[in-house]
XYZ file of C-alpha atoms in Angstrom:
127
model
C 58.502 96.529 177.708
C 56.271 93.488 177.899
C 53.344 95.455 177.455
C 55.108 97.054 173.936
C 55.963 93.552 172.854
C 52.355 92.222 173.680
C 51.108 95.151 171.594
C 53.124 94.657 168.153
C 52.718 91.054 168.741
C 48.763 92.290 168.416
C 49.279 94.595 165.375
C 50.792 91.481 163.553
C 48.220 89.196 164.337
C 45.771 91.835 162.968
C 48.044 92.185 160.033
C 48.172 88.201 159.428
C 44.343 88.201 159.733
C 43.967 90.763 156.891
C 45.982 88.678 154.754
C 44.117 85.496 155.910
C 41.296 87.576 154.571
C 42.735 88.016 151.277
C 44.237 84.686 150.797
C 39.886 83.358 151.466
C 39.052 86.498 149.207
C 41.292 84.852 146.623
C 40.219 81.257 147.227
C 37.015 82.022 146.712
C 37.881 84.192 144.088
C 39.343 80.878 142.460
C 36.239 78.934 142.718
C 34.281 81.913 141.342
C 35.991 81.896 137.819
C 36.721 85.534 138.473
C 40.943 85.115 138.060
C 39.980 83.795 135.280
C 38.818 87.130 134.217
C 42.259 88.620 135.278
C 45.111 88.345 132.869
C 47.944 85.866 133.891
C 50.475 89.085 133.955
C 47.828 90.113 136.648
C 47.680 86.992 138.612
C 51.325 87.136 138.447
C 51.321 90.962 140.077
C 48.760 89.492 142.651
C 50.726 86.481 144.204
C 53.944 88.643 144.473
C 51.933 90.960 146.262
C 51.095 88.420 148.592
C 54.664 86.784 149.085
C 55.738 90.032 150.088
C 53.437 90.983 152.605
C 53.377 87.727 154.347
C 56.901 87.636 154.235
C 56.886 91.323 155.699
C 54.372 89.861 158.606
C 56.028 87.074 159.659
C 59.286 88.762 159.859
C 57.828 91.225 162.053
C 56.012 88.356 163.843
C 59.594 86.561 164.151
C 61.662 89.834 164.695
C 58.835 90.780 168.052
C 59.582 86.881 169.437
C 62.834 87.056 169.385
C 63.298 90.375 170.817
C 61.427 89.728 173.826
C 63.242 86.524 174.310
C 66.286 88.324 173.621
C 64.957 90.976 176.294
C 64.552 88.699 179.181
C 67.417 86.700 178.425
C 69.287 89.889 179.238
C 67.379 90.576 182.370
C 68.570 87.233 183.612
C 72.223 87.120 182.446
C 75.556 87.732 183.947
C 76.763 88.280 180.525
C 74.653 91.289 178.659
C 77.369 91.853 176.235
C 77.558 88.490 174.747
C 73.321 88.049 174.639
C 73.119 91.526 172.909
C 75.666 90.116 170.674
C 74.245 87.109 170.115
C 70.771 89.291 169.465
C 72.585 91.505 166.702
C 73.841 88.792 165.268
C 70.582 86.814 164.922
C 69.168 90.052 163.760
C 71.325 90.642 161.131
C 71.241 86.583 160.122
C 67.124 86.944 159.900
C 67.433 90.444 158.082
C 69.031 88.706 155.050
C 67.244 85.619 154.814
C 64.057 87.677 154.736
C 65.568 90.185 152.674
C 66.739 87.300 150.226
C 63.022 85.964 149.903
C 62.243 89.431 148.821
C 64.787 89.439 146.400
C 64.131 86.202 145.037
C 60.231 86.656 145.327
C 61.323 89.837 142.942
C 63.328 87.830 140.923
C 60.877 85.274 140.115
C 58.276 88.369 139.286
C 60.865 89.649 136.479
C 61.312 86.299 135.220
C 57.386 85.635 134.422
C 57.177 89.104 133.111
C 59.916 88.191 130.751
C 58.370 84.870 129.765
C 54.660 86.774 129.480
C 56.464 89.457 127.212
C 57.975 86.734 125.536
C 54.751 84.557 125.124
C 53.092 88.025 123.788
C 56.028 88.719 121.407
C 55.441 84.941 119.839
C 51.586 85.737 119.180
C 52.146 88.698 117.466
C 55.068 87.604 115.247
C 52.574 84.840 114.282
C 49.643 86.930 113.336
């Protein structure tokens, strides 16, 4: 079980060094002038991206902590019922706040397509 835990607890450091990678890929990118060669609804598309896949990461990062916390915990308690309780209910607790930063990180997505659309819709009525 350790061994299992030690293993995802690899595959999501791996995963948080890839987007390492791309946040220095985008940094750089930044002092290149080359998103200034994307357009901003492009950007936009780009730092969602990002938002979700870290949040994905550390959730998985958080969710393989906790479980193996959660795991011993049991191996040492007289009470298994209530620490299996108490690790469904923390599950479910972190399941929606990560699952609300998706939604919001969606949310906020919409909205700047909305204002871009917007934005666009000005320009043209002008010309």
């Amino acid at each position: 079980m350790i061994y299992n835990v030690y293993h995802l607890l690899q595959s999501v450091q791996q995963r948080s060094f890839k987007l390492k990678k791309e946040l220095r890929v985008i940094s750089s990118a930044l002092y290149d002038d080359y998103l200034t060669r994307l357009t901003i609804k492009e950007t936009q598309e780009l730092v969602e991206n990002i938002v979700e896949k870290s949040s994905t990461t550390i959730e998985e990062a958080h969710k393989a902590a906790l479980n193996a916390t959660f795991e011993l915990l049991e191996k040492v308690s007289e009470d298994k019922e209530t620490t299996q309780a108490l690790q469904k209910l923390h599950n479910t607790i972190a399941s929606g706040i990560y699952e609300t930063l998706r939604i919001t990180n969606k949310q906020f997505g919409n909205l700047t397509n909305e204002l871009l659309n917007l934005k666009e819709k000005e320009k043209k009525d002008e010309i």
